[in-house]
PDB file of C-alpha atoms in Angstrom:
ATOM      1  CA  UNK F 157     116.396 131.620 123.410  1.00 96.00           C
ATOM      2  CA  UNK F 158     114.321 131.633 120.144  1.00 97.00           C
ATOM      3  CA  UNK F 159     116.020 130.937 116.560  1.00 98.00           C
ATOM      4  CA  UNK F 160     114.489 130.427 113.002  1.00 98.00           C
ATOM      5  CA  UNK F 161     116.552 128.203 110.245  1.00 98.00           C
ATOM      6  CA  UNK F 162     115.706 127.896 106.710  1.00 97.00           C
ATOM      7  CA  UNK F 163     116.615 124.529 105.902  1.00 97.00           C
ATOM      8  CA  UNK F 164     114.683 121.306 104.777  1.00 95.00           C
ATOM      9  CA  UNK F 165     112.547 123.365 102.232  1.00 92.00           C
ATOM     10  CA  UNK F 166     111.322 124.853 105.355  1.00 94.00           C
ATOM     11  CA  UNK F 167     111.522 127.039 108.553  1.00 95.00           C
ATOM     12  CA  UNK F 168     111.943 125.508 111.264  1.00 97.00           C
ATOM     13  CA  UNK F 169     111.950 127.602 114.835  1.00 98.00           C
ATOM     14  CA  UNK F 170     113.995 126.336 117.506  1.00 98.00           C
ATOM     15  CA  UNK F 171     112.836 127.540 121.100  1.00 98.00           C
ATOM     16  CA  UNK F 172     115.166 126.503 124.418  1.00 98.00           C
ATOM     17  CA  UNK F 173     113.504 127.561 127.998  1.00 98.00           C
ATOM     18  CA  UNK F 174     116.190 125.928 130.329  1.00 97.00           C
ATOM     19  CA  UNK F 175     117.460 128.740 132.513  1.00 96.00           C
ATOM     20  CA  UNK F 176     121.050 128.448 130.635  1.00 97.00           C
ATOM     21  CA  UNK F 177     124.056 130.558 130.348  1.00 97.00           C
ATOM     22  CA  UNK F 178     123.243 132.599 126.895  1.00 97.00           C
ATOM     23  CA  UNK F 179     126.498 131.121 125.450  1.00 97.00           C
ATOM     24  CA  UNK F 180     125.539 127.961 126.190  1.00 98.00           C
ATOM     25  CA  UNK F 181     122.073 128.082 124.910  1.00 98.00           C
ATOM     26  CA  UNK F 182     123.591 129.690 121.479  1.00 98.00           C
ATOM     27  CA  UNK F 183     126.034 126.406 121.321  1.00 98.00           C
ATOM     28  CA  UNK F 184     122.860 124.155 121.200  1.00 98.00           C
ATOM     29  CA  UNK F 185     121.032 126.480 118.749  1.00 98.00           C
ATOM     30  CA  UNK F 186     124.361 125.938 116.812  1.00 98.00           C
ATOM     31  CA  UNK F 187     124.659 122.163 117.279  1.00 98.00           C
ATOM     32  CA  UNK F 188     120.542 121.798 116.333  1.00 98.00           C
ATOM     33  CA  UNK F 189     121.074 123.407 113.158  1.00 98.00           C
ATOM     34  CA  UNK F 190     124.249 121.806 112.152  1.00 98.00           C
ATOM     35  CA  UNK F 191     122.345 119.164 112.579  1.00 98.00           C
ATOM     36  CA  UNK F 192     119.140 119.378 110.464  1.00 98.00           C
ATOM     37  CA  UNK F 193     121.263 121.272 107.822  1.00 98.00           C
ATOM     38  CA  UNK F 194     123.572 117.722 107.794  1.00 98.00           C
ATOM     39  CA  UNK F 195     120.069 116.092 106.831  1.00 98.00           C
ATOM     40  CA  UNK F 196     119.455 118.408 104.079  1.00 98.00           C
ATOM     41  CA  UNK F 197     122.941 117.675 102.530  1.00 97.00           C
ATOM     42  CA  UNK F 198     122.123 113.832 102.819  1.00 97.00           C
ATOM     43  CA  UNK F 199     118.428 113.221 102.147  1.00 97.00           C
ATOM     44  CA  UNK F 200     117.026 115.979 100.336  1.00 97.00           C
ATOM     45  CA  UNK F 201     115.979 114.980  96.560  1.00 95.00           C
ATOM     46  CA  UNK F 202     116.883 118.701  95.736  1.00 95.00           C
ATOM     47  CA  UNK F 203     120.529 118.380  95.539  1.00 96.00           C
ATOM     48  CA  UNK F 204     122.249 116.502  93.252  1.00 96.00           C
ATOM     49  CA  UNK F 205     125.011 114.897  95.324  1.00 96.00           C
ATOM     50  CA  UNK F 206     122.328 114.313  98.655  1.00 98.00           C
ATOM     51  CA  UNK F 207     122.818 110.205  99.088  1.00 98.00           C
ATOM     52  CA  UNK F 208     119.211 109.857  98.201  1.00 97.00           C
ATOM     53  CA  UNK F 209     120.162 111.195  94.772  1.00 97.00           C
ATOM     54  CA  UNK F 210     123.151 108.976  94.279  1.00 98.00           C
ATOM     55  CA  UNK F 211     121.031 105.624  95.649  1.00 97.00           C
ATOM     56  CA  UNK F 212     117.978 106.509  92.822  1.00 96.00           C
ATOM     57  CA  UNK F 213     121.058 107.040  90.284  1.00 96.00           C
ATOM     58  CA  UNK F 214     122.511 103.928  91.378  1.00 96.00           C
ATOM     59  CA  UNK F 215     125.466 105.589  91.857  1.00 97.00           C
ATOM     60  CA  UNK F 216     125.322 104.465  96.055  1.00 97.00           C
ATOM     61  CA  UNK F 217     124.990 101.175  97.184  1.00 96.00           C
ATOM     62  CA  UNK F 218     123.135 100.532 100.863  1.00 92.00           C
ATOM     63  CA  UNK F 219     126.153  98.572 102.161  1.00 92.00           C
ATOM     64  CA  UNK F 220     128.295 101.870 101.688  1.00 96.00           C
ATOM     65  CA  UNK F 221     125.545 104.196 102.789  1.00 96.00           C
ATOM     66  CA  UNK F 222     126.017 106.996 106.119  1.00 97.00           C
ATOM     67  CA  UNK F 223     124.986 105.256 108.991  1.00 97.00           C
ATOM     68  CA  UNK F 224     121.791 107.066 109.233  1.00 97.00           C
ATOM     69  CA  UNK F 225     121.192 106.374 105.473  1.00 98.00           C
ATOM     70  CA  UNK F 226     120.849 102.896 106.652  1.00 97.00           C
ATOM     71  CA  UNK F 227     118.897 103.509 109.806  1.00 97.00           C
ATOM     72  CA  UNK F 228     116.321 105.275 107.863  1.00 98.00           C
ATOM     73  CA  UNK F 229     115.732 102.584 105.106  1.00 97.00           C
ATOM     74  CA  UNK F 230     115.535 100.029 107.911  1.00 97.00           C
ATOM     75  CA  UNK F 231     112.770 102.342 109.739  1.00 98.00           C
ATOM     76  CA  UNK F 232     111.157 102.951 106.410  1.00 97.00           C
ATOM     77  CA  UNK F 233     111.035  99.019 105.456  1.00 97.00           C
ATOM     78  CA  UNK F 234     109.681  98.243 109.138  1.00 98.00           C
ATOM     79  CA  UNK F 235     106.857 101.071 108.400  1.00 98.00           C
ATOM     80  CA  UNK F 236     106.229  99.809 104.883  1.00 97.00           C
ATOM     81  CA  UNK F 237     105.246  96.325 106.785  1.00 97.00           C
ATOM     82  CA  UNK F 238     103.535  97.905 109.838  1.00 97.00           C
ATOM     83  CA  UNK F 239     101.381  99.927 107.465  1.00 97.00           C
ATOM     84  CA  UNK F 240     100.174  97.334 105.090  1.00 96.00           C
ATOM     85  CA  UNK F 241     102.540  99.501 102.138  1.00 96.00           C
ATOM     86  CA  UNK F 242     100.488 102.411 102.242  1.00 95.00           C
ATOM     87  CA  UNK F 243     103.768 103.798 104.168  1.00 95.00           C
ATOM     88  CA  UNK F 244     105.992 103.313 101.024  1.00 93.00           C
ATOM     89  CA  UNK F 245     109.499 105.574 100.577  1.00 93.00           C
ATOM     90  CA  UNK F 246     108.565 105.120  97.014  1.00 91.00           C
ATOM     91  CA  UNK F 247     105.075 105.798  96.876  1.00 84.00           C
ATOM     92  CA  UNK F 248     105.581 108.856  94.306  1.00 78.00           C
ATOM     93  CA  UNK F 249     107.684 106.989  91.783  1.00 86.00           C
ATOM     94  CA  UNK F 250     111.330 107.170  93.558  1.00 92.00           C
ATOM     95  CA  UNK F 251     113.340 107.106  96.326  1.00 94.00           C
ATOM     96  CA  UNK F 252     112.022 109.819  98.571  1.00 94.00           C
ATOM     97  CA  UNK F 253     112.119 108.785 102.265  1.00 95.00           C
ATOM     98  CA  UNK F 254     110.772 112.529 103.045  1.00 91.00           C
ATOM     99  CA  UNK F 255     107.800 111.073 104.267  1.00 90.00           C
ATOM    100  CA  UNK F 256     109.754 109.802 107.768  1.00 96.00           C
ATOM    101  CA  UNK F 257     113.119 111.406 107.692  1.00 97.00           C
ATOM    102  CA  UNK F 258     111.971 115.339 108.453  1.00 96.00           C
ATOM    103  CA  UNK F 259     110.030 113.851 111.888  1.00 97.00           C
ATOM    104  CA  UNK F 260     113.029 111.580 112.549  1.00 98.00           C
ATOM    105  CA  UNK F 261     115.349 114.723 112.198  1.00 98.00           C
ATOM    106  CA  UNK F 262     113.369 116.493 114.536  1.00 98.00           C
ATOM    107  CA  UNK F 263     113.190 113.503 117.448  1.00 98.00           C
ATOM    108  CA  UNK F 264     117.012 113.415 117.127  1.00 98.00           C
ATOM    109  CA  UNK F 265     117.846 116.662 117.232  1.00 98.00           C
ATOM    110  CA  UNK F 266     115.834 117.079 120.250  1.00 98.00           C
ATOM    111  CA  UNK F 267     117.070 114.312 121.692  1.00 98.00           C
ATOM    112  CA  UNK F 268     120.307 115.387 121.175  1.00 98.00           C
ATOM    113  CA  UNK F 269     119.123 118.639 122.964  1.00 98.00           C
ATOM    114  CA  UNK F 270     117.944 116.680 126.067  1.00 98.00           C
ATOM    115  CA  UNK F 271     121.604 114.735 126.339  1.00 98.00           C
ATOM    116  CA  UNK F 272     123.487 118.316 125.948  1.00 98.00           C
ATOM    117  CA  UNK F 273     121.372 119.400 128.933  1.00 97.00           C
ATOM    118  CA  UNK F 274     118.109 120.901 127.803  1.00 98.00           C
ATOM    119  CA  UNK F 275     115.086 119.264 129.339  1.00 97.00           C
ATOM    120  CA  UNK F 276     112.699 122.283 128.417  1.00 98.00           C
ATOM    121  CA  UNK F 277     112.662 122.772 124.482  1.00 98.00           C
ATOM    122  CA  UNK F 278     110.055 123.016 121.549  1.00 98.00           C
ATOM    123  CA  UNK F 279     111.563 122.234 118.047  1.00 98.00           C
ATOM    124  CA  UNK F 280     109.156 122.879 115.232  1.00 97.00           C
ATOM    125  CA  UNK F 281     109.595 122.306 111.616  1.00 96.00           C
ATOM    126  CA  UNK F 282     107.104 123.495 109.722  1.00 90.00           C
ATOM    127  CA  UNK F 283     103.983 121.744 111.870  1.00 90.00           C
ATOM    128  CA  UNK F 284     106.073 118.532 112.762  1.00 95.00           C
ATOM    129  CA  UNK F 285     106.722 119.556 116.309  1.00 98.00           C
ATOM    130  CA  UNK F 286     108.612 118.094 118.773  1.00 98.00           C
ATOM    131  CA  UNK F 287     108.640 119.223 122.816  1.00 98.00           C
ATOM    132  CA  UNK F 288     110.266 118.415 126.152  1.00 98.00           C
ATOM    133  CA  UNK F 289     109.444 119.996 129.629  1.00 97.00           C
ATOM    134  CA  UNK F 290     107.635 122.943 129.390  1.00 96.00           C
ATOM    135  CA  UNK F 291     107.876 126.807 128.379  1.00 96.00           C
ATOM    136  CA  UNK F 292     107.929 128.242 132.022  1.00 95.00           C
ATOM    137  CA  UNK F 293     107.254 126.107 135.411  1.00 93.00           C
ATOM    138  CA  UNK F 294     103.296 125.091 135.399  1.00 92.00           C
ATOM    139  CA  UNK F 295     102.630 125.701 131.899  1.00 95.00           C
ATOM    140  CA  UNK F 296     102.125 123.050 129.216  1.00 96.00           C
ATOM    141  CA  UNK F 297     103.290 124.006 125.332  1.00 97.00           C
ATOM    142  CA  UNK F 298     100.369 124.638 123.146  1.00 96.00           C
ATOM    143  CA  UNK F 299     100.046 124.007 119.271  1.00 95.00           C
ATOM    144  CA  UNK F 300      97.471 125.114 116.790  1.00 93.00           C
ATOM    145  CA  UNK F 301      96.712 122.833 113.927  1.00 92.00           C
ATOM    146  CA  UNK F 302      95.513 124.891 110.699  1.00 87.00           C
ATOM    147  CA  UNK F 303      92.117 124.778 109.493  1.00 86.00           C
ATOM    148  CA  UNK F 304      91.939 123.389 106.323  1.00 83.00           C
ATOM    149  CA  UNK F 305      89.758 125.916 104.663  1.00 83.00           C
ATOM    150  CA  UNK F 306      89.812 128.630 106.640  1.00 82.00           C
ATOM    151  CA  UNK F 307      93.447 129.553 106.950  1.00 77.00           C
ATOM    152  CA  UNK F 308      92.924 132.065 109.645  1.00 82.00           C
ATOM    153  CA  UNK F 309      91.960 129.940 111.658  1.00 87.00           C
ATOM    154  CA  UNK F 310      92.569 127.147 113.683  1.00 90.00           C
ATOM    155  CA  UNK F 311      91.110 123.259 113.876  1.00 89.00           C
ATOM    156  CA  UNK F 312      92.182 122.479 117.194  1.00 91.00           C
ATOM    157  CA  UNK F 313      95.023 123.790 119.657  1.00 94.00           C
ATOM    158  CA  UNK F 314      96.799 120.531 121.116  1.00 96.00           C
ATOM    159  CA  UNK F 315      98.633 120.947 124.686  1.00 96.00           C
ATOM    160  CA  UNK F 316     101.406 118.788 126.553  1.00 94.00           C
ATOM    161  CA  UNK F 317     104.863 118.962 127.660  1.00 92.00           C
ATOM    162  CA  UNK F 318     106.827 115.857 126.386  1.00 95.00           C
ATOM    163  CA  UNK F 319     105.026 115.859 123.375  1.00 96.00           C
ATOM    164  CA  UNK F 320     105.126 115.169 119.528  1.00 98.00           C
ATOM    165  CA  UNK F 321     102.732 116.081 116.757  1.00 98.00           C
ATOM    166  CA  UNK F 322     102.993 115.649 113.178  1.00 97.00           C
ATOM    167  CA  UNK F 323     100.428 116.890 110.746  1.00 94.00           C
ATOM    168  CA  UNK F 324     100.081 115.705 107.071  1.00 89.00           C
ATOM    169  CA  UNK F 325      97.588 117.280 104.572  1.00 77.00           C
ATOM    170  CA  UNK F 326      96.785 118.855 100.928  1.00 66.00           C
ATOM    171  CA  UNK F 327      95.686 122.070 102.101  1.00 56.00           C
ATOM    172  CA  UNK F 328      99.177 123.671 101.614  1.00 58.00           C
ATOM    173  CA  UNK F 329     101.349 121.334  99.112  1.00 57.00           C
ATOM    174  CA  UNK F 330      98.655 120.334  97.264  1.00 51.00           C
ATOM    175  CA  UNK F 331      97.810 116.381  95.811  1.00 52.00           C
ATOM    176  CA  UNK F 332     101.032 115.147  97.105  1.00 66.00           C
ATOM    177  CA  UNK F 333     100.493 112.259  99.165  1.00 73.00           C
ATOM    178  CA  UNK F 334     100.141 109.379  96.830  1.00 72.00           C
ATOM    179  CA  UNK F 335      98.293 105.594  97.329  1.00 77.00           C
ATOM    180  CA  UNK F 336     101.366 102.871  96.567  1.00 76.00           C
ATOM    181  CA  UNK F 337      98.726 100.674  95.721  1.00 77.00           C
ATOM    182  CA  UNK F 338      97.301 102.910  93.168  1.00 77.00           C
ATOM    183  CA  UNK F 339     100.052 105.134  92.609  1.00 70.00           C
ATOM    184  CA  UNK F 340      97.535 107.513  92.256  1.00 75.00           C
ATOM    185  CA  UNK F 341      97.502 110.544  94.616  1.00 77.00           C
ATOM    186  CA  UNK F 342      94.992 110.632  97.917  1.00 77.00           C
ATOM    187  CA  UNK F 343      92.060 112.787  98.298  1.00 80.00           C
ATOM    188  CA  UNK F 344      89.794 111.507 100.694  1.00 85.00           C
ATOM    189  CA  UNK F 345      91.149 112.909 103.711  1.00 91.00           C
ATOM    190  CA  UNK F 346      92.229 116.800 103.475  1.00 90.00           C
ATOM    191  CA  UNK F 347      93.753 116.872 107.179  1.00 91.00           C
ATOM    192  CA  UNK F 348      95.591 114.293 109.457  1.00 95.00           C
ATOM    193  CA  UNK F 349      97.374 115.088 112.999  1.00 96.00           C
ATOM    194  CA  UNK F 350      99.026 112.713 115.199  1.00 98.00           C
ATOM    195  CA  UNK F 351     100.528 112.987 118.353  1.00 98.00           C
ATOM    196  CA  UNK F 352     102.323 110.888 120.579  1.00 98.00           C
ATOM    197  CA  UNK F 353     105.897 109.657 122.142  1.00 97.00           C
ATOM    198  CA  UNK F 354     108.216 110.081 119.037  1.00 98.00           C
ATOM    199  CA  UNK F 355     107.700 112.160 116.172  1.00 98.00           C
ATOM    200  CA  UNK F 356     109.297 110.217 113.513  1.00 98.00           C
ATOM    201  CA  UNK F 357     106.494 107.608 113.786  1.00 98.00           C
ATOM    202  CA  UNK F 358     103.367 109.851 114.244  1.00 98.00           C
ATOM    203  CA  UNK F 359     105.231 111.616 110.953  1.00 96.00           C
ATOM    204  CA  UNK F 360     105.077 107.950 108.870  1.00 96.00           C
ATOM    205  CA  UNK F 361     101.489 107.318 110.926  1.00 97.00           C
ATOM    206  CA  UNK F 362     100.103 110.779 109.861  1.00 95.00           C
ATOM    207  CA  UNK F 363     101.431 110.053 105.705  1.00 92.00           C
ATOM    208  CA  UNK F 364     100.554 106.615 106.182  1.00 95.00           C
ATOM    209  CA  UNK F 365      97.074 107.166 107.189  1.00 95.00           C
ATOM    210  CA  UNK F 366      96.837 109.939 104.442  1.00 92.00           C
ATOM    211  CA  UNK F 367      97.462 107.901 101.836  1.00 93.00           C
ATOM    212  CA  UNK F 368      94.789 105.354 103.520  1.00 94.00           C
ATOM    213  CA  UNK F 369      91.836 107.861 102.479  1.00 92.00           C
ATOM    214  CA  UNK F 370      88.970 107.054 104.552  1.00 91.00           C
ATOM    215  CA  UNK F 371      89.772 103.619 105.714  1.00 92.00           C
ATOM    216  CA  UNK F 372      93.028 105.422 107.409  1.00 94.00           C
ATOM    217  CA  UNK F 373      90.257 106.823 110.000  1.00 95.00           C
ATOM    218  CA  UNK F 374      89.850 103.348 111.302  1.00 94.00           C
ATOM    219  CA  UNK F 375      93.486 102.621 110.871  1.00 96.00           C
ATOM    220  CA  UNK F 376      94.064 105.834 113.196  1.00 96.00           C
ATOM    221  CA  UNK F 377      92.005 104.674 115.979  1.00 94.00           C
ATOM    222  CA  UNK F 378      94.086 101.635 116.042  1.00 94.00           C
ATOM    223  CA  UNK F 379      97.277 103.151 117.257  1.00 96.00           C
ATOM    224  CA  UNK F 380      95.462 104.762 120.614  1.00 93.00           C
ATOM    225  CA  UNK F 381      96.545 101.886 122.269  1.00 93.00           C
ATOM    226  CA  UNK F 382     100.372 102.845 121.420  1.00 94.00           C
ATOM    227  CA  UNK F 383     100.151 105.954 123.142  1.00 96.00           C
ATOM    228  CA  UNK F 384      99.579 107.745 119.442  1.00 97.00           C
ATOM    229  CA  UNK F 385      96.490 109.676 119.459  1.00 97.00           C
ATOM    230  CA  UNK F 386      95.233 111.512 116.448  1.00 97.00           C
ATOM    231  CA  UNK F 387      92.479 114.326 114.156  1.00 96.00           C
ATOM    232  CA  UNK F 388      91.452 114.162 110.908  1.00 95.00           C
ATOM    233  CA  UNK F 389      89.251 116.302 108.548  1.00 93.00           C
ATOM    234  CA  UNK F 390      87.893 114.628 105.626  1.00 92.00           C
ATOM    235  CA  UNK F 391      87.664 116.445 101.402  1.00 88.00           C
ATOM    236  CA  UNK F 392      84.006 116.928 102.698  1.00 87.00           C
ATOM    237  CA  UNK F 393      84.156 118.123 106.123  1.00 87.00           C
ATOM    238  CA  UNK F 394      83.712 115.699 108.505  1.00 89.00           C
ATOM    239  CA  UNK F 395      86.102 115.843 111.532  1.00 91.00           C
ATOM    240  CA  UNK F 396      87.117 112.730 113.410  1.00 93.00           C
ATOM    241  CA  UNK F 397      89.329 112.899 116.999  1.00 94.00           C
ATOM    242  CA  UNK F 398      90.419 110.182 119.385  1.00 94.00           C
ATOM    243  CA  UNK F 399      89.342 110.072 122.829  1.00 91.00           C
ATOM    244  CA  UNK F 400      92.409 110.866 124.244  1.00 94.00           C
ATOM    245  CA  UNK F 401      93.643 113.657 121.903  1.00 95.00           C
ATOM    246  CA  UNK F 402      95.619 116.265 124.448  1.00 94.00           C
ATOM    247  CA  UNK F 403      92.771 119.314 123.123  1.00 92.00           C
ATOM    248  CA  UNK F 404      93.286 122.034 125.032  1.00 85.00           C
ATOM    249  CA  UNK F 405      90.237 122.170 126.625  1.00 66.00           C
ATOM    250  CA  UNK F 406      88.755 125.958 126.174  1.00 54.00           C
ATOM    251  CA  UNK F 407      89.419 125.801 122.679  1.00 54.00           C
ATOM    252  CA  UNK F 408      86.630 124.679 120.858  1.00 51.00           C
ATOM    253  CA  UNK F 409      87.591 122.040 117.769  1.00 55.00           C
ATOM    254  CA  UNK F 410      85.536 122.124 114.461  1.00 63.00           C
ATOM    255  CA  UNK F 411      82.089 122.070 114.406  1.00 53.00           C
ATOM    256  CA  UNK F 412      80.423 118.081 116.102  1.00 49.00           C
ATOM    257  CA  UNK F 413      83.649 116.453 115.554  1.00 55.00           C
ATOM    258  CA  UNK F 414      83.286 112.988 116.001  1.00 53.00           C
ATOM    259  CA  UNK F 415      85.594 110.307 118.108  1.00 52.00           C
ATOM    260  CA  UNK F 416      86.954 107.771 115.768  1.00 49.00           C
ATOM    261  CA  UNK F 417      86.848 105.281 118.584  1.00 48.00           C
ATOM    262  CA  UNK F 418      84.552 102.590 117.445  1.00 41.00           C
ATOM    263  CA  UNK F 419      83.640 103.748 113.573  1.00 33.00           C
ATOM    264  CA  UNK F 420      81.414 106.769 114.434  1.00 35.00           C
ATOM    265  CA  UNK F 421      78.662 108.189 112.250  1.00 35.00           C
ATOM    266  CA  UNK F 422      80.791 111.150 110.875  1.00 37.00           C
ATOM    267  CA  UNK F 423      79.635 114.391 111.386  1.00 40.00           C
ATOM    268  CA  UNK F 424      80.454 117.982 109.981  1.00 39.00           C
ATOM    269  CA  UNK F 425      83.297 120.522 110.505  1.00 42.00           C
ATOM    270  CA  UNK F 426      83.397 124.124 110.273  1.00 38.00           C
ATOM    271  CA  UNK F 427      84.511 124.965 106.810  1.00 39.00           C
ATOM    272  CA  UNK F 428      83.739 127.955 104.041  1.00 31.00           C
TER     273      UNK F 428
END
């Protein structure tokens, strides 16, 4: 069963493969957007009454915060540390947790998914994508990740089954990714993916490294080892992958990119 939902300033698709009775499949359609749309209410910095709002007003206090208002400053404040504070929930000038909470929504609803009983499911919201199992027995999921100048086409399609990939860039929302340190926004790098195990932290990882510029490259490479593997395209073309990026491998990626194992010499992607 497929399903679109406008919600979180965005649409996300919801796609269940488990060979289900069709009520049941609708149920955890329901339940997954209940969900996300419970996230909206809380965290967006569009409504007025959302928690975020009423913690910037000072209206909240943390100690009488939602449970998951709490669990997301905690796992913002770890990532602030983790990232040297170029992971910042108030990098643009407020509180705005955006940055990790759309990925985290995503891991937990699919999680959520996987305890109701689906082990074969592809949530994505707006390019943060989170999958489990597969979309018919021997197949992998696939994902394309835009090309950041030519918008019919694609950078790179990514494959795997229990999979998550995040993609932050200024192709589609413009300058807003910002440098805490500066507080001026980033412009180095104009594309970052990452992929790996949990999609709330290769959502922080992919920001984080964003508002890095073009030290994040470096930065990138680091979390291989973590089992987060990652692309980036940088303001003047050069395309960087890890080794172990899951490419699908008939699809060619922009033009020479480079491995960002070891501080390559950078080399140039396809762009107009």
């Amino acid at each position: 069963m497929r399903h679109v939902e406008n919600v979180m300033g965005t649409a996300v698709s919801i796609e269940i493969t488990d060979l289900l009775p069709r009520r049941t499949l609708a149920e955890l359609i329901d339940d997954t957007c209940a969900w996300l749309h419970e996230v909206d209410r809380r965290f967006s910095t569009y409504k007025d009454d959302s928690e975020v709002n009423q913690i910037e007003r000072g209206e909240l206090a943390v100690d009488r915060c939602s449970t998951d208002m709490r669990t997301v400053l905690d796992a913002c404040a770890a990532l602030r540390r983790e990232t040297d504070g170029y992971f910042d929930d108030r990098a643009a000038g407020r509180f705005d947790p955006s940055g990790y909470v759309k990925g985290w929504s995503v891991e937990v609803a699919s999680a959520r998914l996987a305890q109701a009983g689906s082990l074969n499911h592809c949530i994505n919201a707006g390019g943060d994508i989170r999958s489990r199992g597969c979309p018919e027995p021997g197949r992998s999921w696939r994902f394309g990740i835009r090309h950041p100048w030519e918008h019919d086409k694609l950078a790179w399609v990514l494959t795997g089954t229990d999979l998550a990939v995040a993609t932050s860039g200024t192709y589609e929302r413009g300058l807003h990714v910002f440098d805490p340190h500066s507080g001026e926004p980033v412009r180095a790098l104009r594309s970052v993916t990452v992929t790996g195990p949990n999609l709330a932290l290769a959502d922080a990882y992919a920001t984080a490294a964003m508002a890095m510029g073009s030290k994040g490259l470096l930065w990138l490479a680091g979390l291989s080892a973590s089992g987060y593997q990652s692309a980036a395209i940088t303001r003047d073309g050069h395309a960087y992958t890890s080794d172990q990026l899951p490419i699908l491998k008939e699809t060619p990626s922009p033009k020479d990119a480079a491995s960002t194992e070891g501080v390559p010499k950078p080399q140039a992607a396809a762009r107009t």
